[in-house]
XYZ file of C-alpha atoms in Angstrom:
755
model
C 0.318 0.200 -0.135
C 2.655 2.867 -0.884
C 1.965 6.173 -0.878
C 0.329 7.558 -4.085
C 3.103 9.736 -5.571
C 5.622 7.015 -5.601
C 7.033 6.636 -8.821
C 5.497 3.475 -10.602
C 7.671 0.755 -11.453
C 6.131 -0.971 -15.031
C 7.389 -3.575 -16.722
C 7.802 -3.948 -20.744
C 4.642 -5.734 -21.790
C 5.108 -8.749 -24.003
C 3.194 -8.772 -27.561
C -0.485 -9.260 -27.028
C -1.236 -12.651 -26.694
C -4.205 -14.102 -28.357
C -4.707 -17.476 -28.316
C -7.476 -19.488 -29.917
C -8.441 -23.142 -30.428
C -10.445 -23.051 -33.779
C -12.479 -26.075 -34.962
C -15.335 -27.200 -36.225
C -16.003 -29.280 -33.245
C -17.534 -26.982 -30.529
C -15.767 -27.107 -27.043
C -18.137 -25.944 -24.415
C -16.709 -23.893 -22.058
C -18.308 -22.221 -18.681
C -21.795 -21.007 -18.444
C -22.439 -17.497 -20.091
C -25.743 -15.673 -20.726
C -28.233 -12.538 -20.449
C -29.302 -12.935 -16.987
C -33.111 -11.753 -16.050
C -32.600 -8.859 -13.287
C -32.043 -9.526 -9.852
C -33.793 -7.948 -6.697
C -33.201 -3.951 -6.506
C -30.768 -3.062 -4.577
C -30.748 -2.263 -0.681
C -29.016 -3.682 2.829
C -30.593 -7.423 2.316
C -27.848 -9.717 1.541
C -27.802 -13.507 0.115
C -28.049 -15.632 3.393
C -25.737 -18.089 2.497
C -24.779 -21.685 4.711
C -21.171 -23.065 3.305
C -21.753 -26.877 2.157
C -20.044 -29.560 4.293
C -16.888 -30.954 3.469
C -16.145 -28.569 0.724
C -13.548 -26.253 3.013
C -10.057 -27.222 3.680
C -9.679 -29.119 7.168
C -6.994 -28.012 9.801
C -3.834 -30.315 9.467
C -1.737 -30.719 11.924
C 2.022 -30.247 11.168
C 2.668 -34.145 11.066
C -0.303 -34.717 8.540
C 0.714 -31.913 6.386
C 4.445 -32.721 6.247
C 3.432 -36.664 6.022
C 0.701 -35.512 2.895
C 3.989 -33.004 1.767
C 6.315 -35.928 1.770
C 3.606 -38.961 -0.042
C 3.193 -36.474 -2.848
C 6.644 -36.130 -3.244
C 7.294 -39.113 -3.710
C 4.651 -39.809 -6.120
C 5.817 -37.118 -7.893
C 7.136 -38.612 -11.231
C 4.146 -40.940 -11.281
C 1.789 -37.576 -11.497
C 4.165 -36.212 -14.095
C 3.700 -39.110 -16.629
C -0.267 -38.789 -15.416
C -0.250 -35.155 -16.661
C 1.954 -36.162 -19.840
C 4.191 -33.741 -19.379
C 7.588 -33.846 -20.995
C 10.757 -36.069 -20.146
C 12.992 -33.436 -19.053
C 9.875 -31.894 -16.404
C 10.246 -32.673 -12.579
C 7.484 -31.778 -9.990
C 8.311 -30.156 -6.529
C 5.760 -30.259 -4.112
C 5.035 -27.029 -2.359
C 2.132 -27.029 -0.275
C -0.970 -29.770 0.575
C -4.382 -28.599 1.468
C -6.912 -31.319 2.080
C -11.059 -30.856 2.228
C -12.999 -32.317 4.812
C -14.678 -34.998 2.206
C -11.046 -35.895 1.358
C -10.311 -33.759 -1.827
C -6.551 -33.332 -2.064
C -5.035 -29.895 -3.530
C -1.852 -30.592 -4.276
C 0.502 -27.453 -5.600
C 3.751 -27.823 -7.257
C 6.542 -25.929 -8.393
C 8.226 -27.357 -11.748
C 11.855 -27.909 -13.467
C 12.832 -28.385 -16.669
C 16.243 -30.173 -17.332
C 16.720 -28.727 -13.567
C 16.162 -25.020 -13.853
C 13.517 -23.564 -12.201
C 10.366 -23.043 -14.362
C 8.801 -19.495 -13.234
C 4.973 -19.666 -14.100
C 5.024 -23.247 -14.557
C 3.425 -24.053 -11.184
C -0.048 -25.936 -11.168
C -2.337 -27.387 -8.528
C -3.705 -30.866 -9.033
C -7.109 -31.711 -7.591
C -8.088 -35.187 -6.598
C -10.846 -36.922 -5.618
C -12.225 -40.448 -5.833
C -9.219 -41.429 -8.285
C -10.666 -38.375 -10.676
C -7.771 -35.409 -11.373
C -8.352 -32.143 -12.537
C -5.432 -29.470 -12.912
C -5.214 -25.896 -12.395
C -2.259 -24.414 -14.338
C -0.178 -21.230 -14.704
C 0.533 -21.837 -18.004
C -0.936 -24.539 -21.066
C 2.465 -23.863 -23.005
C 4.428 -26.683 -23.456
C 7.359 -26.457 -21.806
C 10.298 -26.818 -24.352
C 13.408 -24.242 -25.350
C 15.451 -25.006 -28.518
C 18.946 -25.019 -26.286
C 20.209 -25.132 -22.364
C 23.069 -23.026 -23.160
C 22.534 -18.877 -22.476
C 23.870 -16.735 -25.588
C 24.029 -13.721 -22.506
C 26.407 -13.963 -20.038
C 26.097 -14.261 -16.286
C 27.550 -11.080 -15.947
C 25.793 -9.408 -18.578
C 22.410 -10.350 -17.403
C 23.819 -8.291 -14.089
C 24.731 -5.641 -15.889
C 20.977 -5.312 -17.140
C 19.525 -6.171 -14.246
C 21.437 -3.108 -12.753
C 19.984 -0.966 -15.637
C 16.654 -2.060 -14.957
C 17.067 -1.033 -11.173
C 18.240 2.239 -11.811
C 15.435 2.664 -14.218
C 12.900 1.786 -11.245
C 14.781 4.087 -8.856
C 16.590 1.444 -6.887
C 19.310 3.567 -5.393
C 22.512 1.395 -4.142
C 21.562 -1.534 -6.522
C 23.934 -4.120 -6.185
C 23.221 -8.280 -6.934
C 24.211 -9.417 -3.565
C 22.992 -12.882 -5.058
C 24.414 -14.522 -8.493
C 22.134 -15.048 -11.574
C 20.297 -17.988 -12.028
C 19.375 -19.739 -14.965
C 15.688 -20.185 -15.235
C 12.810 -20.809 -17.915
C 10.424 -18.109 -18.120
C 6.851 -19.560 -18.523
C 4.646 -16.788 -16.902
C 3.799 -15.514 -20.380
C 3.999 -16.455 -24.099
C 6.454 -18.774 -25.130
C 8.658 -20.641 -22.645
C 12.166 -19.022 -23.137
C 15.729 -19.429 -21.330
C 16.100 -16.686 -18.905
C 18.573 -15.227 -16.250
C 16.604 -14.224 -12.836
C 18.759 -11.685 -10.867
C 17.815 -10.294 -7.750
C 19.250 -6.756 -6.948
C 19.137 -5.543 -3.656
C 18.722 -1.771 -3.004
C 17.022 0.819 -1.438
C 13.398 2.559 -2.594
C 13.110 6.072 -3.503
C 11.316 6.424 -0.114
C 13.612 4.290 1.751
C 11.651 1.036 1.770
C 14.578 -1.837 0.625
C 14.147 -3.339 -2.254
C 14.534 -6.953 -3.682
C 14.009 -6.129 -7.087
C 13.670 -9.617 -9.253
C 14.625 -8.867 -12.995
C 14.292 -11.422 -15.545
C 15.880 -10.997 -18.914
C 16.039 -13.502 -21.660
C 18.764 -15.803 -22.032
C 19.513 -15.541 -25.705
C 18.311 -12.024 -26.876
C 19.071 -10.298 -23.696
C 15.492 -8.446 -23.842
C 13.915 -7.539 -20.763
C 10.856 -9.739 -19.283
C 9.972 -8.946 -15.979
C 10.911 -6.489 -13.441
C 9.053 -6.805 -10.404
C 9.578 -5.717 -6.735
C 9.476 -8.336 -4.278
C 9.202 -6.048 -0.717
C 5.505 -5.174 -0.842
C 5.077 -2.177 1.070
C 1.998 -0.221 2.830
C 1.071 2.667 4.524
C -2.055 2.472 7.248
C -4.373 4.116 8.792
C -2.188 5.480 11.769
C -4.618 4.688 14.150
C -3.818 2.384 17.336
C -5.863 -0.401 18.304
C -6.516 1.319 22.021
C -6.266 -0.781 25.266
C -6.092 -4.797 24.151
C -4.219 -8.072 25.060
C -0.806 -8.339 23.629
C 1.124 -12.000 24.283
C 4.021 -11.638 26.270
C 7.159 -13.827 27.933
C 8.538 -14.018 31.383
C 11.687 -14.239 31.316
C 13.603 -14.024 34.984
C 12.369 -11.079 36.112
C 11.300 -9.081 33.067
C 9.085 -9.587 30.705
C 9.528 -10.183 26.611
C 7.458 -9.245 23.579
C 7.299 -12.807 22.556
C 3.384 -14.513 22.002
C 3.333 -17.571 23.399
C 0.191 -18.439 22.269
C 1.101 -17.673 18.611
C 4.308 -19.556 18.244
C 6.581 -17.504 19.759
C 5.958 -14.246 17.546
C 8.948 -11.515 18.660
C 8.172 -8.040 18.182
C 11.265 -6.050 18.022
C 12.505 -2.177 18.394
C 14.771 -1.140 15.349
C 15.498 2.247 17.435
C 15.582 3.940 14.084
C 17.756 1.572 12.258
C 17.318 -0.212 8.629
C 18.757 -3.854 9.324
C 19.221 -6.511 11.398
C 16.666 -7.149 14.234
C 17.024 -4.010 16.786
C 16.279 -4.932 20.337
C 13.436 -7.228 21.942
C 10.533 -5.064 23.833
C 10.550 -5.798 27.024
C 8.958 -4.368 30.294
C 9.255 -4.581 34.184
C 5.104 -5.214 34.544
C 3.805 -6.381 31.823
C 1.910 -3.381 31.073
C 2.954 -2.101 27.743
C 2.353 1.685 26.538
C 0.222 4.463 27.457
C -1.130 5.383 24.147
C 1.347 7.900 22.888
C 4.139 7.712 20.480
C 6.405 8.931 22.974
C 6.375 5.653 24.738
C 8.480 3.533 22.304
C 6.037 0.393 23.850
C 3.049 1.943 22.189
C 3.977 0.978 18.724
C 5.087 -2.285 19.747
C 1.480 -2.932 21.367
C 0.309 -1.951 18.158
C 2.506 -4.226 16.242
C 2.309 -7.334 17.991
C -1.720 -7.312 18.244
C -1.581 -6.220 14.796
C 0.718 -9.788 13.718
C -2.000 -11.832 16.612
C -5.057 -10.336 15.410
C -3.879 -11.845 11.770
C -2.610 -14.605 12.930
C -6.097 -15.780 14.951
C -8.041 -14.654 11.522
C -6.728 -16.926 9.406
C -6.764 -19.720 12.227
C -10.119 -19.577 13.211
C -11.783 -19.100 10.017
C -9.779 -21.314 7.558
C -7.703 -23.477 10.318
C -4.552 -22.011 8.626
C -1.612 -22.455 11.271
C 0.438 -19.315 10.845
C 1.388 -17.654 7.393
C 3.113 -20.110 5.905
C 0.553 -23.140 7.227
C 3.555 -24.476 8.905
C 3.084 -23.392 12.220
C 6.023 -20.924 12.147
C 5.847 -17.439 13.292
C 7.169 -14.721 11.649
C 8.861 -11.511 13.164
C 7.706 -7.791 13.580
C 9.896 -5.096 13.784
C 8.889 -0.940 14.906
C 10.681 2.294 14.928
C 12.172 1.163 11.309
C 14.112 4.442 9.931
C 13.819 8.427 10.500
C 10.872 9.920 9.128
C 9.816 6.459 7.207
C 6.171 7.053 6.083
C 5.487 3.645 5.391
C 5.448 -0.120 6.220
C 6.334 -3.800 4.283
C 6.019 -7.175 4.320
C 9.871 -9.254 3.465
C 8.958 -12.605 2.572
C 13.085 -13.474 2.289
C 12.982 -12.701 6.008
C 9.757 -13.718 6.570
C 9.368 -10.203 8.653
C 6.803 -7.274 9.052
C 8.255 -3.645 9.726
C 7.139 -0.655 10.226
C 8.195 3.349 9.774
C 7.382 6.185 12.457
C 5.786 8.246 9.511
C 6.754 12.202 9.205
C 8.552 13.739 12.430
C 8.471 9.948 13.915
C 5.585 10.667 15.574
C 2.849 8.765 13.755
C 3.405 5.021 13.715
C 2.535 3.492 10.740
C 1.211 0.412 13.079
C -2.344 0.137 12.362
C -4.146 -3.046 12.350
C -4.984 -3.089 8.392
C -1.129 -2.651 7.985
C -0.322 -5.852 9.372
C -3.017 -7.707 8.142
C -2.614 -6.002 4.194
C 1.332 -6.650 4.561
C 1.030 -10.546 6.342
C -1.153 -11.163 3.495
C 1.384 -10.651 1.450
C 2.903 -13.496 3.065
C 0.244 -16.107 2.659
C 0.202 -15.248 -1.201
C 3.461 -16.107 -1.496
C 2.729 -19.342 0.357
C 0.207 -20.012 -1.629
C -0.509 -19.120 -5.805
C 2.259 -16.586 -5.566
C 0.526 -14.284 -8.056
C 3.242 -12.551 -10.224
C 3.619 -8.452 -9.072
C 3.166 -7.350 -12.308
C 0.053 -6.991 -14.763
C -2.921 -8.262 -13.484
C -1.852 -10.980 -11.516
C -0.029 -7.802 -9.397
C -2.890 -6.381 -9.186
C -5.052 -9.495 -7.526
C -1.741 -9.912 -5.524
C -2.401 -6.305 -3.970
C -6.132 -6.428 -3.827
C -5.709 -9.732 -1.811
C -3.606 -8.502 0.993
C -6.671 -5.414 0.609
C -9.349 -7.672 1.024
C -7.791 -9.381 4.024
C -6.870 -6.600 5.312
C -10.991 -5.691 5.704
C -11.837 -8.899 6.759
C -9.331 -8.921 9.648
C -10.350 -5.195 10.842
C -14.056 -6.626 10.399
C -13.039 -9.703 12.427
C -11.336 -7.907 15.199
C -14.129 -5.758 16.392
C -11.883 -3.161 17.588
C -14.249 -0.108 18.904
C -11.049 1.866 18.117
C -10.566 0.710 14.544
C -14.255 -0.575 13.080
C -14.488 -2.667 9.784
C -14.399 -0.652 6.839
C -14.113 -1.018 2.794
C -11.269 2.460 2.880
C -8.009 1.736 2.565
C -5.507 4.311 4.638
C -8.252 6.528 6.120
C -7.069 8.010 9.118
C -3.499 8.807 8.050
C -4.330 11.802 5.517
C -1.838 10.983 3.685
C -3.176 13.251 0.897
C -3.723 16.199 2.942
C -7.317 16.407 2.747
C -9.134 13.791 5.115
C -9.434 11.608 2.087
C -8.358 7.628 1.918
C -5.642 6.211 -0.026
C -7.863 3.724 -1.703
C -11.953 3.325 -1.810
C -13.171 -0.386 -2.143
C -16.757 0.835 -3.444
C -15.583 2.525 -6.299
C -11.265 2.747 -6.316
C -11.746 5.543 -9.254
C -11.958 8.279 -6.410
C -8.533 7.922 -5.668
C -7.923 9.548 -9.206
C -5.701 6.485 -10.159
C -7.695 3.422 -9.989
C -9.910 1.900 -12.321
C -13.070 0.442 -11.007
C -13.692 -2.250 -13.604
C -11.583 -4.293 -15.977
C -10.165 -3.375 -19.258
C -7.287 -4.814 -21.596
C -5.021 -2.185 -20.703
C -5.617 -2.593 -16.801
C -1.889 -5.133 -16.560
C -0.112 -1.353 -17.611
C -0.924 0.507 -14.270
C 1.293 0.089 -11.201
C -0.279 -2.710 -9.358
C -1.892 -0.722 -6.290
C -4.101 0.921 -8.848
C -4.648 -2.334 -11.249
C -6.044 -3.835 -7.944
C -9.109 -1.394 -7.899
C -11.471 -3.707 -10.240
C -11.158 -6.613 -7.670
C -11.548 -4.667 -4.591
C -14.685 -3.185 -6.007
C -15.578 -7.029 -6.859
C -14.991 -8.086 -3.618
C -17.071 -5.280 -2.136
C -19.927 -5.808 -4.575
C -19.878 -9.557 -2.975
C -19.691 -8.477 0.253
C -22.562 -5.302 0.546
C -23.655 -5.115 -2.859
C -24.202 -2.315 -5.248
C -26.141 1.048 -4.465
C -25.877 3.254 -0.928
C -25.423 1.875 1.860
C -24.016 2.639 5.917
C -21.755 0.091 7.198
C -20.366 0.875 10.776
C -20.972 4.394 10.001
C -19.178 4.805 6.947
C -21.055 5.607 3.804
C -20.588 3.929 0.644
C -22.144 4.310 -3.160
C -21.220 1.606 -5.556
C -21.556 1.295 -8.881
C -21.632 -1.249 -11.468
C -20.042 -1.266 -14.814
C -23.029 -2.829 -16.402
C -25.570 -0.947 -14.505
C -27.402 -3.320 -13.019
C -27.830 -4.147 -9.061
C -25.783 -6.763 -7.500
C -26.587 -8.173 -3.452
C -23.948 -9.007 -1.606
C -23.473 -11.971 0.346
C -21.750 -10.672 3.470
C -17.954 -10.231 3.839
C -17.268 -13.799 5.988
C -18.721 -15.336 2.768
C -16.636 -13.257 0.326
C -13.486 -13.664 2.180
C -14.051 -17.487 2.805
C -14.747 -17.601 -1.197
C -11.450 -15.301 -2.194
C -9.217 -17.322 0.409
C -10.379 -20.923 -1.144
C -9.672 -19.643 -4.649
C -6.618 -18.002 -3.732
C -5.302 -21.088 -1.719
C -6.532 -23.737 -4.286
C -7.393 -22.789 -7.542
C -4.951 -19.438 -8.148
C -1.348 -20.113 -9.815
C 1.176 -17.334 -10.324
C -0.204 -16.222 -13.646
C -3.833 -15.701 -12.533
C -5.685 -12.807 -14.361
C -8.670 -11.223 -13.964
C -10.497 -14.001 -16.287
C -8.722 -16.637 -14.462
C -9.402 -15.275 -10.573
C -13.318 -15.169 -12.046
C -13.214 -18.889 -12.638
C -11.336 -19.930 -9.240
C -13.769 -18.064 -7.568
C -16.684 -19.504 -8.902
C -15.183 -23.075 -8.522
C -14.564 -21.795 -4.889
C -18.400 -20.663 -4.647
C -19.484 -23.936 -6.249
C -17.187 -25.873 -3.619
C -18.801 -23.854 -0.566
C -21.878 -23.100 -1.486
C -23.105 -25.340 -4.483
C -23.165 -24.811 -8.308
C -25.678 -22.153 -9.159
C -26.653 -21.326 -5.792
C -27.726 -18.017 -4.955
C -23.830 -16.956 -3.674
C -22.238 -18.376 -6.787
C -24.993 -16.357 -8.605
C -23.547 -13.532 -6.770
C -20.257 -14.113 -7.274
C -21.023 -13.953 -11.172
C -23.020 -10.811 -10.774
C -19.963 -8.889 -8.710
C -17.722 -9.802 -11.290
C -19.981 -8.711 -14.177
C -19.968 -5.695 -12.159
C -16.617 -5.007 -12.958
C -16.795 -5.874 -16.851
C -15.450 -9.560 -15.906
C -17.668 -12.047 -17.578
C -21.478 -12.198 -17.946
C -23.694 -12.472 -15.296
C -25.328 -15.919 -14.872
C -29.109 -16.266 -16.282
C -31.720 -17.702 -13.987
C -33.642 -20.765 -15.407
C -32.188 -22.996 -17.874
C -28.348 -22.069 -19.749
C -27.160 -23.572 -22.845
C -23.897 -22.452 -24.024
C -23.964 -21.661 -27.487
C -23.071 -24.499 -30.101
C -21.166 -23.866 -33.508
C -21.821 -24.868 -36.560
C -20.315 -28.399 -37.059
C -18.847 -30.101 -40.386
C -18.465 -33.942 -39.746
C -17.738 -36.806 -42.503
C -19.944 -39.520 -43.714
C -19.070 -42.496 -41.677
C -17.204 -41.225 -39.464
C -18.155 -41.560 -35.966
C -19.539 -38.599 -33.930
C -19.940 -37.318 -29.841
C -21.099 -34.128 -29.247
C -21.901 -33.176 -25.586
C -25.025 -30.168 -25.225
C -23.421 -28.058 -22.237
C -26.523 -26.765 -20.196
C -27.612 -26.419 -16.186
C -30.425 -25.032 -14.431
C -29.920 -22.594 -11.808
C -33.334 -23.935 -10.467
C -32.578 -25.971 -7.517
C -33.363 -29.746 -8.060
C -34.756 -29.459 -11.276
C -33.513 -32.070 -13.660
C -33.131 -31.632 -17.494
C -34.779 -33.394 -20.527
C -32.877 -32.881 -24.199
C -34.728 -32.800 -27.559
C -32.834 -31.826 -30.734
C -34.722 -32.036 -34.196
C -33.350 -32.149 -37.736
C -30.400 -34.010 -36.971
C -27.970 -35.450 -39.794
C -29.254 -38.908 -40.732
C -27.451 -41.676 -38.302
C -27.455 -39.089 -35.610
C -29.580 -39.189 -32.179
C -29.464 -37.241 -28.869
C -29.220 -38.955 -25.564
C -31.282 -38.468 -22.057
C -28.343 -36.759 -20.876
C -27.917 -34.641 -24.290
C -24.869 -36.561 -25.799
C -25.427 -36.287 -29.741
C -23.837 -39.357 -31.578
C -24.089 -42.083 -34.308
C -22.133 -42.000 -37.619
C -23.689 -39.867 -40.638
C -25.183 -41.699 -43.819
C -26.250 -38.841 -45.870
C -24.071 -35.917 -47.630
C -25.706 -32.428 -47.174
C -26.351 -29.585 -44.656
C -29.362 -29.911 -41.625
C -30.564 -27.087 -39.781
C -30.605 -28.225 -35.822
C -32.567 -27.075 -33.340
C -31.458 -28.240 -29.433
C -34.248 -27.702 -26.532
C -33.490 -28.252 -23.137
C -36.248 -28.166 -20.536
C -36.208 -28.507 -16.978
C -38.212 -29.816 -14.128
C -39.963 -26.856 -13.746
C -41.116 -26.493 -17.181
C -38.401 -23.772 -18.032
C -36.683 -24.168 -21.158
C -34.021 -22.753 -23.983
C -33.629 -23.831 -27.358
C -29.842 -22.935 -29.772
C -29.924 -23.689 -33.644
C -27.288 -24.422 -35.242
C -26.222 -26.025 -39.005
C -24.500 -29.484 -39.090
C -22.584 -30.150 -42.724
C -22.206 -33.808 -43.640
C -19.213 -34.122 -46.304
C -16.409 -36.412 -47.231
C -13.337 -35.416 -44.728
C -10.212 -36.504 -46.582
C -7.619 -35.917 -44.742
C -6.577 -34.365 -41.286
C -2.831 -33.146 -40.797
C -0.709 -33.810 -37.753
C 0.409 -30.838 -35.903
C 3.259 -28.686 -36.982
C 4.811 -26.142 -35.168
C 5.713 -22.841 -36.882
C 9.209 -21.340 -36.869
C 10.372 -17.642 -35.141
C 12.759 -17.397 -37.775
C 10.339 -16.114 -40.456
C 10.772 -19.232 -42.703
C 7.620 -20.914 -44.120
C 6.348 -24.027 -43.443
C 4.227 -26.579 -45.030
C 1.664 -28.804 -43.974
C 1.159 -31.948 -46.687
C -1.804 -33.672 -46.908
C -2.249 -36.529 -49.507
C -5.958 -37.067 -50.928
C -6.448 -40.227 -53.246
C -9.447 -41.072 -55.148
C -10.942 -38.262 -55.906
C -10.262 -37.066 -59.444
C -12.793 -34.184 -58.798
C -15.536 -33.304 -61.562
C -15.493 -30.052 -63.873
C -17.804 -27.517 -61.718
C -16.272 -28.982 -58.400
C -16.278 -26.765 -55.283
C -14.037 -27.412 -52.668
C -13.973 -26.327 -48.876
C -11.117 -25.730 -47.358
C -10.776 -25.613 -43.670
C -7.609 -24.387 -41.610
C -7.120 -24.620 -37.670
C -4.432 -22.634 -36.884
C -3.131 -21.718 -33.023
C -1.693 -18.461 -33.769
C -0.312 -16.755 -30.750
C 1.121 -13.561 -31.128
C -0.166 -10.741 -33.191
C 1.945 -10.367 -36.580
C 2.206 -10.787 -40.412
C 0.449 -13.974 -41.305
C 0.523 -15.323 -44.739
C -1.634 -18.433 -45.568
C -1.649 -20.285 -48.629
C -2.913 -23.869 -50.117
C -1.168 -25.209 -52.840
C -2.338 -27.660 -54.945
C -0.694 -30.912 -56.327
C -0.170 -28.782 -59.475
C 1.945 -26.274 -58.130
C -1.457 -23.633 -57.956
C -1.598 -21.276 -55.502
C -4.857 -20.690 -53.364
C -4.261 -17.145 -50.947
C -6.402 -18.372 -47.857
C -4.815 -15.698 -45.865
C -2.550 -12.279 -45.964
C -3.120 -9.775 -42.894
C -0.762 -7.514 -41.312
C -1.059 -7.245 -37.488
C -3.668 -9.782 -37.422
C -5.006 -11.670 -34.296
C -5.649 -15.560 -33.746
C -7.192 -16.387 -37.504
C -9.528 -18.970 -38.459
C -9.381 -19.349 -42.400
C -13.090 -20.907 -43.702
C -13.343 -20.326 -47.164
C -14.494 -21.894 -50.419
C -13.015 -21.783 -53.602
C -14.034 -23.789 -56.475
C -11.312 -26.395 -58.302
C -11.086 -26.812 -62.182
C -10.605 -30.394 -62.316
C -8.890 -30.152 -65.971
C -6.588 -27.771 -64.238
C -6.563 -29.224 -60.455
C -7.814 -32.344 -59.952
C -7.875 -33.258 -56.029
C -6.037 -36.721 -56.265
C -2.924 -35.463 -55.181
C -0.956 -33.931 -52.452
C -2.251 -30.977 -51.226
C 0.348 -28.197 -48.997
C -0.673 -25.996 -46.546
C 2.014 -23.176 -46.072
C 2.111 -20.879 -43.434
C 4.794 -17.898 -43.200
C 5.265 -15.498 -39.957
C 6.273 -12.492 -41.836
C 6.827 -10.886 -38.982
C 9.733 -13.592 -37.601
C 7.826 -14.002 -34.121
C 6.497 -16.891 -32.944
C 2.643 -17.761 -33.935
C 2.419 -20.914 -32.874
C 1.320 -23.830 -35.099
C -0.791 -25.561 -38.075
C -2.916 -28.358 -35.614
C -5.476 -29.491 -38.253
C -6.922 -28.884 -41.763
C -9.354 -30.687 -44.518
C -11.176 -30.536 -47.252
C -13.950 -31.591 -47.727
C -15.393 -31.641 -51.477
């Protein structure tokens, strides 16, 4: 939560990624649809009770260690089951187990012994069934494991990046390490360098710099020390954990793994001096008494520990029962506070004039929640995932405030509201309408990832407020809010406890290092399904809140049917198409009807269209789905039955600008004088670039299918006429693809000719 005027650290964005899998057979995705208008906004909330068995169950240290050991022992078999490459290995990071026995194992990956940044994944296992949440779907493969850029050159580039990020006194105390970068785009061999120094406001800096080891181009520059400012308000008279040692007491909390609170005495390194007292009565509420800051710090750490323990059964920041430690009175006139995962510690400055220690409850909760994020999804601290990282800390700072019920600091959805860092009495950030701070966004847009992560967090904060309290005007704990929605439609809240439970499960169970806003929607919907049931009122509220910040659609009440694309199938070739439908009406079963299906095809009671087509031609198909209440929905599409001659195997397109050809040989079809042939081409085009696609006939005739500059992912699906006297169908046809911008465009997945 840094001061607003702190310079923004930006990263150079990679070329926009547009990955499209194009095919005539529809892969049905997450349900979407237009929604019926929910109830008018108001102070009412959705009443929700979590489902039994869905939430994670607390694990003893011994049980957790045993699960991790067992998962690591089976890591090789798991890698084979996931069809990972021969050079890939899995390293267990953590294991979470639900009350119903579902196990969620979080892995890091290596490639040829090198760490893979962005290769993390979570394997979800129950009753022999396995699903996977992946940080990247890219195939892990690099042309060479020998870097063209030397380690010393990588160090120089990292130091230059640190200078550009206003990091003073930069030094590389840690040698660069060779890694595989897989967080965005095509995996590449890279150098990771951590540059130590000091940020412009006096905060220590651990700048992570990733540099392409082949081209020397910068990939990432992200700060690992997560800074923040708080309300500056003391917690009042509260209990603190202390331990007696001889005739004195130490600020060491025996109930929370021995968490220690130190006085740095205006120093900037080490741990300083452990707070001690002769009568176990700490501080007097005034900043002149150095113990006062220690009380706030110790209570903040205890309240954060208790929140995660009591709400989620989490045993400490890393869930391993090990305490962090806190340092008060950092530096001189230091108006900030920060979490460092490298020391596993929380540090607080004394503010302007050393008279306003930044030791408030929400500061501790925000910063220590960065540690929880690092121990779980480890969201990259840049782009959209960086915004989600910051929002996660704001979310749990609010949740800890509400959970603690302090009269001196009631729960609110404002960030930095009492420090008056702007000089006009306004907060640093507003969760109900983030744009009120002048820099944050209320809703998602494609440019969100270009913002500083403390501002790209705005839409996620807004989502959380909408899910907790709902849209429109309302007053909570004496604070007035008025939250809008991007689609102008109301959202009904489910309460902060339920909203926080959903975000926590999504973070710890489904999110990965590269999760973006769309991925966060998927993760929270899955979490809501686990906790409250699919299409329950709480589940629907999650979708509504995301739609309220322009991420995804609301889910329609009643029957929903995922759109079915036009189909093309081969005569005599088996067909299997599952209709994807669901109903939000509780307990209502579904029935499926289909009219106009091609000869040889039928639909089953479960909505599976199958069979073997027997007749050529086009059919207008209509599918109707009805639930037990009588509600129904219909979708129509065209199904073409034709001769399918060939499907080309996957052919990778090189990144050197050279053309690649995918040959397919057709036999036994001489064609005729008026033959009209449809060509279908499926290309996965992962970057925007200048793309040329041609079809070359057996006699060398070239049919230009696509010649586009700056195109995105493309589906080439067009009809042309073949003159049998000049170009019979019989023979070898070639699909020629060339990326004229000399950047990787992915691969040819399949193509076919259908006369």
